[in-house]
Tab-separated table of C-alpha atoms in Angstrom:
chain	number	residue	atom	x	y	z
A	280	UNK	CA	-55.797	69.890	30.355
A	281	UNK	CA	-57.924	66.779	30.059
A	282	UNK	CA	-60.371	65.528	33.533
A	283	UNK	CA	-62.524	62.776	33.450
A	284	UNK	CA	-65.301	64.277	31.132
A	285	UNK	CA	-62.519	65.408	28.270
A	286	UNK	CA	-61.446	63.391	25.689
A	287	UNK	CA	-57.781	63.549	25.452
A	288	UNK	CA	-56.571	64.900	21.969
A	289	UNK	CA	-55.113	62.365	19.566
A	290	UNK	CA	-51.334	61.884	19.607
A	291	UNK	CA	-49.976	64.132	16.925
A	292	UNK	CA	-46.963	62.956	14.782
A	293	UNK	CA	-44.651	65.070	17.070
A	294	UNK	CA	-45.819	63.174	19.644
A	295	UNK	CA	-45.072	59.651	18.340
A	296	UNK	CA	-41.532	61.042	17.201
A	297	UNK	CA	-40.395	61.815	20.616
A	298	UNK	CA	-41.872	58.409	21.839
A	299	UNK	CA	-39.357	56.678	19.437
A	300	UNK	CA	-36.835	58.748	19.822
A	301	UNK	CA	-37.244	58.184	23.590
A	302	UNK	CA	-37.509	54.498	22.763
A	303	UNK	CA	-34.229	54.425	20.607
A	304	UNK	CA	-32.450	56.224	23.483
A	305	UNK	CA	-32.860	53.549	26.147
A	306	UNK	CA	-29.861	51.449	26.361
A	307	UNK	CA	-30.525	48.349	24.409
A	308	UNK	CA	-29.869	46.208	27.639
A	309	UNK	CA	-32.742	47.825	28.823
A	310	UNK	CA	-34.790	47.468	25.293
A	311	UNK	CA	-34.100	43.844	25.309
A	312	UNK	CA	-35.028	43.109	28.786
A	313	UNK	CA	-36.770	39.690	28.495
A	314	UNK	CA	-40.665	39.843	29.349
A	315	UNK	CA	-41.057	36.261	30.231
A	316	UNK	CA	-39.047	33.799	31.797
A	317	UNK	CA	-39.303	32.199	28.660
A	318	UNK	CA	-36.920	34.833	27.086
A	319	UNK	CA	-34.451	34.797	29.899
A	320	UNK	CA	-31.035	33.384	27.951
A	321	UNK	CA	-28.542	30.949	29.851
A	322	UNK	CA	-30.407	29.840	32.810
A	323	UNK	CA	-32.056	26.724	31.318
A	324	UNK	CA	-31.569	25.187	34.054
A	325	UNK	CA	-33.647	27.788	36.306
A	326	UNK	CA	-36.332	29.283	33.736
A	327	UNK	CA	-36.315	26.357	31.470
A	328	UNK	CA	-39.565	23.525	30.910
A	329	UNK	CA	-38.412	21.846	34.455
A	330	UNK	CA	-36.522	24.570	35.804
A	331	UNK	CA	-36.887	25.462	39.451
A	332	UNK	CA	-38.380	28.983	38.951
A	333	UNK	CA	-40.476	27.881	36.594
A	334	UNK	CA	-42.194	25.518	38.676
A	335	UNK	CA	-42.479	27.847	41.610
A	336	UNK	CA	-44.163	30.080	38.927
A	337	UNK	CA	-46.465	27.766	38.495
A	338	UNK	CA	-47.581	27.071	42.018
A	339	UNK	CA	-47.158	30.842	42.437
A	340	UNK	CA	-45.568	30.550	45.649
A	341	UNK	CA	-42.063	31.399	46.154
A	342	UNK	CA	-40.560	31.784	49.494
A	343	UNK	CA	-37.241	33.859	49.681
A	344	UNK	CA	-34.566	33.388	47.561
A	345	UNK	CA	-31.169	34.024	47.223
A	346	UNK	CA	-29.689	34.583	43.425
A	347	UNK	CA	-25.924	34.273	43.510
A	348	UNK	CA	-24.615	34.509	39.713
A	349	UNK	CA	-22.025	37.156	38.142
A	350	UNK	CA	-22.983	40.545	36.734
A	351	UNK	CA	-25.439	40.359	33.748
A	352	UNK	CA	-26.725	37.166	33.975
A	353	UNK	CA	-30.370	38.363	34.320
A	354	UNK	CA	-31.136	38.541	38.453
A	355	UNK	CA	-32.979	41.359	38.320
A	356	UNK	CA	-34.805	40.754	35.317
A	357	UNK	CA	-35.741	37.053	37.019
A	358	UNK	CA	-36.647	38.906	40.077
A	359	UNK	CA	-39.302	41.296	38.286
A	360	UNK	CA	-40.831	38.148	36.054
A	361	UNK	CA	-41.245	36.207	39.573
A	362	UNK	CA	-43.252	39.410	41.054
A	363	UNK	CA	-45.415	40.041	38.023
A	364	UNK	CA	-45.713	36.504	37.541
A	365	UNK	CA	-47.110	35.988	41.136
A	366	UNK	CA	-49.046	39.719	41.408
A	367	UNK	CA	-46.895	40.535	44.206
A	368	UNK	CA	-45.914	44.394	44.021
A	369	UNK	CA	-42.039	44.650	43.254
A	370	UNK	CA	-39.908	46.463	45.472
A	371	UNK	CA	-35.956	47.080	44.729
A	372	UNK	CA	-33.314	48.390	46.662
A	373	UNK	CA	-29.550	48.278	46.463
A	374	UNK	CA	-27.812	47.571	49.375
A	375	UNK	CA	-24.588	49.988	48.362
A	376	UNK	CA	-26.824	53.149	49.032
A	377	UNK	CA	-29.451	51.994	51.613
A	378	UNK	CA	-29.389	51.875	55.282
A	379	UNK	CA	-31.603	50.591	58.336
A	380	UNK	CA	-33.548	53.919	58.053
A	381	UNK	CA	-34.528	52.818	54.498
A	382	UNK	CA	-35.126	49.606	55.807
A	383	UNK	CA	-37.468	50.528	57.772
A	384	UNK	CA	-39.353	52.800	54.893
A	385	UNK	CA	-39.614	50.040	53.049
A	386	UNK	CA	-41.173	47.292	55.619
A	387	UNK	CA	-43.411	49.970	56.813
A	388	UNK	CA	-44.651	50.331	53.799
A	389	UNK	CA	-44.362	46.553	53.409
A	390	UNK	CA	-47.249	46.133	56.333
A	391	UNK	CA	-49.177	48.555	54.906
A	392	UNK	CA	-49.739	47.490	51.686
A	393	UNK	CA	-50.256	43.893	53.124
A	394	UNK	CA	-53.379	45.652	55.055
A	395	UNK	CA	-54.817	46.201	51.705
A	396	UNK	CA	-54.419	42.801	50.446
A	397	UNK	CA	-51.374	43.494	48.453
A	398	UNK	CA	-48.164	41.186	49.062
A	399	UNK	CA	-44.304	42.671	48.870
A	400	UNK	CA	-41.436	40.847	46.433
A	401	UNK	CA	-38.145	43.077	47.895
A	402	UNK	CA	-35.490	42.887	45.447
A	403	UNK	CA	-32.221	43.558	47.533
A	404	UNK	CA	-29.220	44.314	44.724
A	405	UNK	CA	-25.691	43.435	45.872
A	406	UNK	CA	-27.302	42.000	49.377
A	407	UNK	CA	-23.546	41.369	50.234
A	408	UNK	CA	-22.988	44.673	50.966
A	409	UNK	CA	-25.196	45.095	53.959
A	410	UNK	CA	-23.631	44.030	57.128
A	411	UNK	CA	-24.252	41.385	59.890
A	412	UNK	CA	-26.933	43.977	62.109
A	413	UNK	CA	-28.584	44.742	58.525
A	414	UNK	CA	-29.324	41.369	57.381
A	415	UNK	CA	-30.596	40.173	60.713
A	416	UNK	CA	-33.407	43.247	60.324
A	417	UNK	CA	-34.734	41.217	57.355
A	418	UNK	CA	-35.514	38.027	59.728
A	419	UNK	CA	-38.456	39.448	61.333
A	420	UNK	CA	-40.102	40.450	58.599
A	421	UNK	CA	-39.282	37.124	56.443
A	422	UNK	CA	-40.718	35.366	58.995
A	423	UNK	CA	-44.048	37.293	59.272
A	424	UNK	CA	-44.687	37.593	55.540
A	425	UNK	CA	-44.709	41.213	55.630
A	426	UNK	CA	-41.805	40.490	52.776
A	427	UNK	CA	-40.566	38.105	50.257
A	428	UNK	CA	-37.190	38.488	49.939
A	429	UNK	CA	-34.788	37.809	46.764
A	430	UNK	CA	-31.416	38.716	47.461
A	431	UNK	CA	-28.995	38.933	44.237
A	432	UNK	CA	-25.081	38.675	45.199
A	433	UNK	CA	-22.412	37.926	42.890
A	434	UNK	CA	-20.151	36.438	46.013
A	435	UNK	CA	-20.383	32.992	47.691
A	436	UNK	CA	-23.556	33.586	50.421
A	437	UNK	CA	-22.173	31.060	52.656
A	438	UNK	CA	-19.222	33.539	53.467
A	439	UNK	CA	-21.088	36.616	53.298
A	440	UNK	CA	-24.674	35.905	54.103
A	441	UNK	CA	-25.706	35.106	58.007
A	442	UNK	CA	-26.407	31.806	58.513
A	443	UNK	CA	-29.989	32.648	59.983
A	444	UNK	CA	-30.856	34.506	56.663
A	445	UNK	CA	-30.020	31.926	54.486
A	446	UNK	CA	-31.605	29.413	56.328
A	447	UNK	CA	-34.614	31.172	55.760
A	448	UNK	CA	-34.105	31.356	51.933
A	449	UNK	CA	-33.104	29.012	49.557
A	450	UNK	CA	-30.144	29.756	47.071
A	451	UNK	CA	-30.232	29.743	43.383
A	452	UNK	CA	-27.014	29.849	41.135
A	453	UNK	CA	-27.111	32.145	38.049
A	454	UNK	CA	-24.683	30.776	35.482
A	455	UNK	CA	-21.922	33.134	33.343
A	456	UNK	CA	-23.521	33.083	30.029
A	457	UNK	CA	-21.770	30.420	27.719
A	458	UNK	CA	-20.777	32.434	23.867
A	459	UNK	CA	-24.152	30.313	22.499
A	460	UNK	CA	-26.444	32.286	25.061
A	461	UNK	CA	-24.165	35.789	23.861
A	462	UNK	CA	-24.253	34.994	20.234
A	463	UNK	CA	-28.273	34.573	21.276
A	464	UNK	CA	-28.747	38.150	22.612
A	465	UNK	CA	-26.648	39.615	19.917
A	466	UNK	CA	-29.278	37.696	17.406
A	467	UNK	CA	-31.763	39.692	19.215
A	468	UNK	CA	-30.289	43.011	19.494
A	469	UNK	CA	-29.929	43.154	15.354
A	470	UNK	CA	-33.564	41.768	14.968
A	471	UNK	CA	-34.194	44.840	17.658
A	472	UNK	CA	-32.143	47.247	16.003
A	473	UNK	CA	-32.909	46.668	11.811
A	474	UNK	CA	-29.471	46.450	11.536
A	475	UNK	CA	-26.822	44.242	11.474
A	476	UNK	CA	-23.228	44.211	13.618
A	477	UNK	CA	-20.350	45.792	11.406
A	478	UNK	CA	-18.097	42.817	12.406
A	479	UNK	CA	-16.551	39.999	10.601
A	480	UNK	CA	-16.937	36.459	11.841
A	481	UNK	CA	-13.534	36.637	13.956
A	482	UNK	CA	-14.595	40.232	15.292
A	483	UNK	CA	-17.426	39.235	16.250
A	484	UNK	CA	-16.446	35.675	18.282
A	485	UNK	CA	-13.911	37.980	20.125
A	486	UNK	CA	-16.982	40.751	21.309
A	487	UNK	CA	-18.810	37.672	22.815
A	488	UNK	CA	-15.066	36.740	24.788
A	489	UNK	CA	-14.920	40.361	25.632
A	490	UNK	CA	-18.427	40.024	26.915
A	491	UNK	CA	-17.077	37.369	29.468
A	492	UNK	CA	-20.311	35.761	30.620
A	493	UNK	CA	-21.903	38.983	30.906
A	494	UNK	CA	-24.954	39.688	28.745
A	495	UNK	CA	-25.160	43.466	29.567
A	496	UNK	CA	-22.043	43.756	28.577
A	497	UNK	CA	-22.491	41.884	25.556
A	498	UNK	CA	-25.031	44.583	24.709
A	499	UNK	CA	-23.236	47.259	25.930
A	500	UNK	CA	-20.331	46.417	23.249
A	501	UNK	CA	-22.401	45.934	20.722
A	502	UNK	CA	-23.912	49.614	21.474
A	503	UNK	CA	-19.846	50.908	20.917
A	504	UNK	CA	-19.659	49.139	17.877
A	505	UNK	CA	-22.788	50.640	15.745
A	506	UNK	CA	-21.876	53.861	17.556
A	507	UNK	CA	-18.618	53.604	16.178
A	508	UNK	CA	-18.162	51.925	12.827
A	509	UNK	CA	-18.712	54.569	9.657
A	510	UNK	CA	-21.686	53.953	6.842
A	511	UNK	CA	-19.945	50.649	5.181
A	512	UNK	CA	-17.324	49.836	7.057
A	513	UNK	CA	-16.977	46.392	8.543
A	514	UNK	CA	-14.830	45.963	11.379
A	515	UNK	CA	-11.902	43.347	11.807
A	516	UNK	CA	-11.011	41.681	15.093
A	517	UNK	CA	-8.274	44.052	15.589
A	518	UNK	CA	-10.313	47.674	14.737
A	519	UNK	CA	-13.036	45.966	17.513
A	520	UNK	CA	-10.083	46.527	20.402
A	521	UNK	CA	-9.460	49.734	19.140
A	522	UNK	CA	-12.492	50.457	19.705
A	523	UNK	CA	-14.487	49.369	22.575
A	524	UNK	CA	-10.670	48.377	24.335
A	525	UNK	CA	-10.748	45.241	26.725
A	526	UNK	CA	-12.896	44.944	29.340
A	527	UNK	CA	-10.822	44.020	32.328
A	528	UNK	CA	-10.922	40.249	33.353
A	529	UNK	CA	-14.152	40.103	36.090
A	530	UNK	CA	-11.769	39.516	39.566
A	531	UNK	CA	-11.885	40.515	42.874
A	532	UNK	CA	-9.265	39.976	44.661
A	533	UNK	CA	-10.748	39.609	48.255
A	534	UNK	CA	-13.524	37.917	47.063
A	535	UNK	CA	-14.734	34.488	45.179
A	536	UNK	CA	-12.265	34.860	41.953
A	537	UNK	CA	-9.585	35.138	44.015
A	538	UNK	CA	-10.185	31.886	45.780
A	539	UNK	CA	-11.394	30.333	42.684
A	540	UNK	CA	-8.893	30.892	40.350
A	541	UNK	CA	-5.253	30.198	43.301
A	542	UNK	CA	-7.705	26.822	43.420
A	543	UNK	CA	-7.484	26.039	39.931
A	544	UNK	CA	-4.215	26.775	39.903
A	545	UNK	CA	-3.143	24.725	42.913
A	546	UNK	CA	-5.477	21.458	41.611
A	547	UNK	CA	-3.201	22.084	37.990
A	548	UNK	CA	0.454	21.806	39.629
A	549	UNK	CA	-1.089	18.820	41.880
A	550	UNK	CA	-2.431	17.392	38.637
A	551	UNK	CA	0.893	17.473	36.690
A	552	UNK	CA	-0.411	19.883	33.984
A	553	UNK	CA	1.764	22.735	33.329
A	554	UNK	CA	0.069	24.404	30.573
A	555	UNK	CA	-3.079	23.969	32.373
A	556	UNK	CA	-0.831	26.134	35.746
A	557	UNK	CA	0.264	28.336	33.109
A	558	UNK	CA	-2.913	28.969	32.047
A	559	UNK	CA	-4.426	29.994	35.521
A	560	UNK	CA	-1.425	31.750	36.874
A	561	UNK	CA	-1.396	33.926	33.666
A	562	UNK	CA	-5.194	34.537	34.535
A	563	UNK	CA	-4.350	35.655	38.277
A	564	UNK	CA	-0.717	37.996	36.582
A	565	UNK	CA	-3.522	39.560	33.870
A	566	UNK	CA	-6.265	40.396	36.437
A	567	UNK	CA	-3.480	42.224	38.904
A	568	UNK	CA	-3.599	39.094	41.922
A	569	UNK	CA	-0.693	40.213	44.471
A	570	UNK	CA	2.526	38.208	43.057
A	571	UNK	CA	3.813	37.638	46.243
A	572	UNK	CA	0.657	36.105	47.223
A	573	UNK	CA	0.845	34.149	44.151
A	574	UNK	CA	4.877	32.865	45.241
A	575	UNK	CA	3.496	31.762	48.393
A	576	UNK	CA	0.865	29.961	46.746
A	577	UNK	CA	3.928	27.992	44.787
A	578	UNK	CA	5.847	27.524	47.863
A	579	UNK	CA	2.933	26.304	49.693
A	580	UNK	CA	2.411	23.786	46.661
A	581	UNK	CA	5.798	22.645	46.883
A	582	UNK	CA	5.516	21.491	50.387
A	583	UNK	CA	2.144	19.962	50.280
A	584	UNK	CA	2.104	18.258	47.082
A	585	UNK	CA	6.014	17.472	46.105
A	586	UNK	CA	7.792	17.616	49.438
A	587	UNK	CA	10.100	15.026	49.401
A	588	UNK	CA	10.088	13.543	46.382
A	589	UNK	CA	11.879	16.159	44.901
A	590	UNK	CA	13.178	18.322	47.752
A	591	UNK	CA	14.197	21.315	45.206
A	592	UNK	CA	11.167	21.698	44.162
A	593	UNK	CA	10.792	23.775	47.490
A	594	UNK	CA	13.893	25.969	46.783
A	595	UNK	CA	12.734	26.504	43.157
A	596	UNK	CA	9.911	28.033	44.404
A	597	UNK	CA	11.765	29.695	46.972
A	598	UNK	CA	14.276	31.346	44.743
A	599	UNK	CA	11.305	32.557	42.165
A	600	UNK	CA	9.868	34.528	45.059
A	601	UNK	CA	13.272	35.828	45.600
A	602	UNK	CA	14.181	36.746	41.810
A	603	UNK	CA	10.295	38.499	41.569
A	604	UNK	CA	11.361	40.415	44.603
A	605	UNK	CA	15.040	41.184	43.022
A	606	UNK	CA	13.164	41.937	39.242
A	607	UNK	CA	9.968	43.185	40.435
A	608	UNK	CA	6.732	43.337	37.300
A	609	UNK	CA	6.980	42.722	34.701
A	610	UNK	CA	10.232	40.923	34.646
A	611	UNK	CA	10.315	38.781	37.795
A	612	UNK	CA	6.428	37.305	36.647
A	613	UNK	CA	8.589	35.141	34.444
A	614	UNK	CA	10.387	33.558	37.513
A	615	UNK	CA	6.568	32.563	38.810
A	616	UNK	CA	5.655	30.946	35.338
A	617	UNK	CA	9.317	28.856	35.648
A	618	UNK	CA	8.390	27.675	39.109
A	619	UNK	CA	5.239	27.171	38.472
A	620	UNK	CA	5.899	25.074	35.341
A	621	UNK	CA	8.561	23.084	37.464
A	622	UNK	CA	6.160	22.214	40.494
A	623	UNK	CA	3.297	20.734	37.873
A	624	UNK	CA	6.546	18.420	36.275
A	625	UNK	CA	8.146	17.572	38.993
A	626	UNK	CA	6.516	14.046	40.763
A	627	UNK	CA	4.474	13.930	43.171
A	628	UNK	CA	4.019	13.029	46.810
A	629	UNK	CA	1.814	14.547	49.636
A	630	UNK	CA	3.963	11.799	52.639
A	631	UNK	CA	5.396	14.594	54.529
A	632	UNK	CA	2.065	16.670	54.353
A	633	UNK	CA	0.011	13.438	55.314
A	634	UNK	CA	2.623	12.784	58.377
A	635	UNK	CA	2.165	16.309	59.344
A	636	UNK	CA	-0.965	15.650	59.670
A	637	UNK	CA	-1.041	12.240	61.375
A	638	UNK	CA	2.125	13.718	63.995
A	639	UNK	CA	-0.072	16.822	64.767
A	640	UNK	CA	-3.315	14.429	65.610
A	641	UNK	CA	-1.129	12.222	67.488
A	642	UNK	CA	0.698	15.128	69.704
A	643	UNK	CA	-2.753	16.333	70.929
A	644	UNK	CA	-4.248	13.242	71.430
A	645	UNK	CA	-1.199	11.578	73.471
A	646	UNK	CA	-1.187	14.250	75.500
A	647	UNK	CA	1.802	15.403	77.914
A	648	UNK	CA	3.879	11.898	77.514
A	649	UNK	CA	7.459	12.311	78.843
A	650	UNK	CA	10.606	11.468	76.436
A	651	UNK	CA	12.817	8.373	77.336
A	652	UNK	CA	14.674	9.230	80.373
A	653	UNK	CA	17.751	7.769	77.868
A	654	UNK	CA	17.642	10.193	75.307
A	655	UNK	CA	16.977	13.331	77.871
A	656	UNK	CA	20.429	15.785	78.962
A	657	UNK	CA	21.110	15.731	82.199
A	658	UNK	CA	22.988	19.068	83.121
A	659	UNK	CA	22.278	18.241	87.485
A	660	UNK	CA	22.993	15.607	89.284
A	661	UNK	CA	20.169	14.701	90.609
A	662	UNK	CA	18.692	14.491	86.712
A	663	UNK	CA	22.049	11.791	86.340
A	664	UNK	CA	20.679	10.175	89.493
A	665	UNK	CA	17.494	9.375	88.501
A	666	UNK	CA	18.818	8.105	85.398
A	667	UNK	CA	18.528	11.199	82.494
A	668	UNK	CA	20.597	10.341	79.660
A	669	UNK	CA	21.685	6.789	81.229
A	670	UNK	CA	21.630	4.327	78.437
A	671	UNK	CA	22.226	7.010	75.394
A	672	UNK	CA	24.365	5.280	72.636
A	673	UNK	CA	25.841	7.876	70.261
A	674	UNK	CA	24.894	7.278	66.781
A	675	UNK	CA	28.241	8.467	65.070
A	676	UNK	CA	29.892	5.766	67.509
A	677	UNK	CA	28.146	3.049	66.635
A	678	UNK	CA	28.433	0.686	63.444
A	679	UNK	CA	26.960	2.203	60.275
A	680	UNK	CA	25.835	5.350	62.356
A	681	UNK	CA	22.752	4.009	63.276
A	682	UNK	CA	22.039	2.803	66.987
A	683	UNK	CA	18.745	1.658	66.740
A	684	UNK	CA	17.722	2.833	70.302
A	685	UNK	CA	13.902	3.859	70.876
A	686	UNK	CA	13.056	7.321	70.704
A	687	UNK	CA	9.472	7.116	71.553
A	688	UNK	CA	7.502	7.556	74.939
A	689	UNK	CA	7.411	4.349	76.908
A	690	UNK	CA	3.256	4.775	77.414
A	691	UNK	CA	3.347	5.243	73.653
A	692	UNK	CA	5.812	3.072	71.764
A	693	UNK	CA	6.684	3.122	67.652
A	694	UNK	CA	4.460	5.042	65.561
A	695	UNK	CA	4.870	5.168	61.466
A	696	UNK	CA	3.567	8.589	60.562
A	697	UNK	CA	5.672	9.129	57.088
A	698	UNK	CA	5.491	6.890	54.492
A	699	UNK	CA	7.410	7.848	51.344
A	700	UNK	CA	6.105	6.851	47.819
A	701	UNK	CA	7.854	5.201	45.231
A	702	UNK	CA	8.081	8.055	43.321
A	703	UNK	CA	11.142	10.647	42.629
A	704	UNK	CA	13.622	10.954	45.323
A	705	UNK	CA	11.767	9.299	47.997
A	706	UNK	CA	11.991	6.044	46.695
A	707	UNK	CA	15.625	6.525	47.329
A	708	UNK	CA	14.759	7.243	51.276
A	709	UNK	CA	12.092	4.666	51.344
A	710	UNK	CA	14.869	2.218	50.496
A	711	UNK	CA	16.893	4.077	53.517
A	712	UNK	CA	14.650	3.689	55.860
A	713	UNK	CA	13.862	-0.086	54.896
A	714	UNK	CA	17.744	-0.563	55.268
A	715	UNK	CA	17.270	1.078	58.748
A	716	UNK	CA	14.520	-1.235	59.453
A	717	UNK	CA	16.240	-4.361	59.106
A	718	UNK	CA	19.136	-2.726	61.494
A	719	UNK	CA	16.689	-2.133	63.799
A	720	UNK	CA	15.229	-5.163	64.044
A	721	UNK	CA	18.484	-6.804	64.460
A	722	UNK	CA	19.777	-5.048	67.004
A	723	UNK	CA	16.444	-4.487	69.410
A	724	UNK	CA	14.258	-7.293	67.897
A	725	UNK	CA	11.604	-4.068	67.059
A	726	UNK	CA	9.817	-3.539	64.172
A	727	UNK	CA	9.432	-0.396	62.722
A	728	UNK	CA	5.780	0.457	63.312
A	729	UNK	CA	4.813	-1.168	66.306
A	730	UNK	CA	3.811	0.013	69.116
């Protein structure tokens, strides 16, 4: 056993044997793990010449930060670079198995190495995960220094972050990695490795799909795929699924996919491109999104978007929530992709949704106003004494069916909330209500949209 006044003996060849094969052992994400922020792939925009971490690097000062980026886009590695870079001491955590008592470890220990000169960077991993009481037991010691805080989430902060945290911390978006920044850390891995992937040029464009922005998983893939192929065999697009399988699409339902994607495919139907809707709702069917959710999406889209310039656009999407119901998976999915093909054809008009609108402003700002005493039943007497109903003309009596009597409240007069456009059907009841108009005006000497 070697002290202070022994020379330790020499490695011996055993020695450096088990050193490499401990080396070769380590997953390759971890082997590749970049050492500078120079090395970091994808995130140009944060660890590139002007990026923003670089230049806090270089006043080595950071602040707290939030990271919000997918899985595998290189937080954590970031997060280490920016404490080494800055000689604070590096402190991680994961939020899915700590609680306040660890907390409270940790900023203890926090305070006591900053009594010795020694500043904390507290990596928090999945920071999401803690709740509302949890995150506000990170103000204190934010404010005090005793911590610098970089929190990495992969959902939207402003929905799951308090609003006093991140005021205190300023956000930084991780990107997906594009299939140049995967084809990058594949370069890498074979320069690593001595060896290069068993995959033809097809194969290997669909590993960096499967990788889906993630450049762990890229790695991880890889791994499969010298683990797997034999001595000489190169492997086809086809033997690669065999193989590693497909990774399943990166989605969470209750979370910022979920909104992301029902938004894409909303913005496609209201944009009048149905491959594009196709495209997305086949993204939400593959990832396992609720398909009723999904039909009330359509039906929703129908009402706000189409409405009335082609009314059966609304029972189209109607009946393909009824059919999916009647068929159920994996039939009924094909009654969503009709409907949803028909909505993004069909024109376009958001005048009933904008009325909506405009009517539901108007009732709450008019307050209580009282009908026209003309147009009110009067089932007692003393409601036909004071003169309910007095005046009424019956439309079906009257020439053309169309009295032209005011409906509005006296203190209020004629309002024009809908306004059809001159596109599908509602050109045809924009040239009713023109016709209507002109009756109008005739017979009362109104306009329609005074008031």
């Amino acid at each position: 056993m070697s002290d202070l006044f022994t020379s330790p003996e020499p490695p011996s060849a055993s020695d450096h044997g088990r050193a490499a094969g401990a080396e070769a052992a380590r997953p390759l994400a971890d082997r590749l793990r970049p050492q500078s922020l120079a090395e970091v792939v994808g995130q140009e925009h944060l660890t590139g010449e002007g990026g923003a971490l670089t230049r806090l690097l270089r006043g080595r000062s950071l602040g707290s930060l939030i990271f919000w980026g997918p899985p595998g886009t290189g937080k954590t590695t970031v997060a280490r670079l920016l404490a080494q870079g800055t000689d604070l001491h590096f402190e991680q955590i994961s939020a899915i198995f700590s609680g306040v008592p660890d907390l409270r470890k940790v900023f203890e220990a926090a305070r006591k190495r900053r009594a010795t000169g020694q500043a904390t960077l507290l990596f928090v991993d999945e920071i999401h995960r803690f709740n509302r009481a949890q995150l506000d037991a990170f103000l204190p010691v934010m404010e005090d220094g005793t911590v610098t805080l970089v929190g990495a989430t992969t959902e939207n902060p402003s929905f799951e972050l308090n609003a006093a945290l991140l005021s205190r911390a300023r956000v930084l978006l991780f990107r997906a990695l594009d299939p140049g920044a995967i084809a990058r850390l594949l370069v890498r891995a074979e320069a690593l490795t001595g060896q290069a992937l068993p995959l033809t040029e097809e194969a290997r464009g669909v590993l960096v799909r499967m990788a889906d922005g993630d450049g762990r998983a890229a790695l991880t893939l890889a791994e499969e795929v010298w683990r797997s192929a034999q001595a000489g065999e190169t492997l086809d697009a086809e033997a690669l699924q065999d193989i590693v399988q497909r990774r399943a699409p990166i989605y969470d339902k209750a979370q910022e996919g979920h909104y992301n994607l029902i938004s894409a495919l909303h913005k496609t139907v209201r944009g009048s491109d149905p491959d594009a809707a196709l495209y997305y709702l086949c993204r939400m069917l593959d990832a396992g999104e609720d398909r009723l959710f999904i039909a009330r999406r359509l039906v929703r889209m129908a009402v706000e978007d189409i409405g009335l310039a082609d009314p059966q656009a609304l029972v189209v999407a109607n009946a393909a929530k009824d059919a999916f119901d009647f068929l159920g998976s994996p039939e009924g999915e094909l009654a969503l992709a009709q409907a949803a093909i028909y909505l993004a054809c069909a024109p376009k008009s958001n005048a009933v949704y904008t009325a909506y609108k405009a009517a539901t402003r108007l009732a709450k700002e008019a307050g209580s106003l009282p009908p026209p005493r003309t147009i009110l039943n009067a089932p007692t007497k003393l409601m036909k004494r004071i003169g309910y109903g007095e005046g009424y003309r019956y439309d079906h009596d009257e020439p053309d069916a169309f009295s032209g009597q005011d409906y509005w409240p006296d203190a209020l007069g004629r309002q024009q909330l809908y306004q059809p456009t001159e596109r599908g059907y509602e050109t045809r009841l924009a040239e009713r209500l023109d016709r209507w108009e002109a009756l109008r005006k005739a017979r009362r000497g109104e306009g329609r949209g005074e008031g």
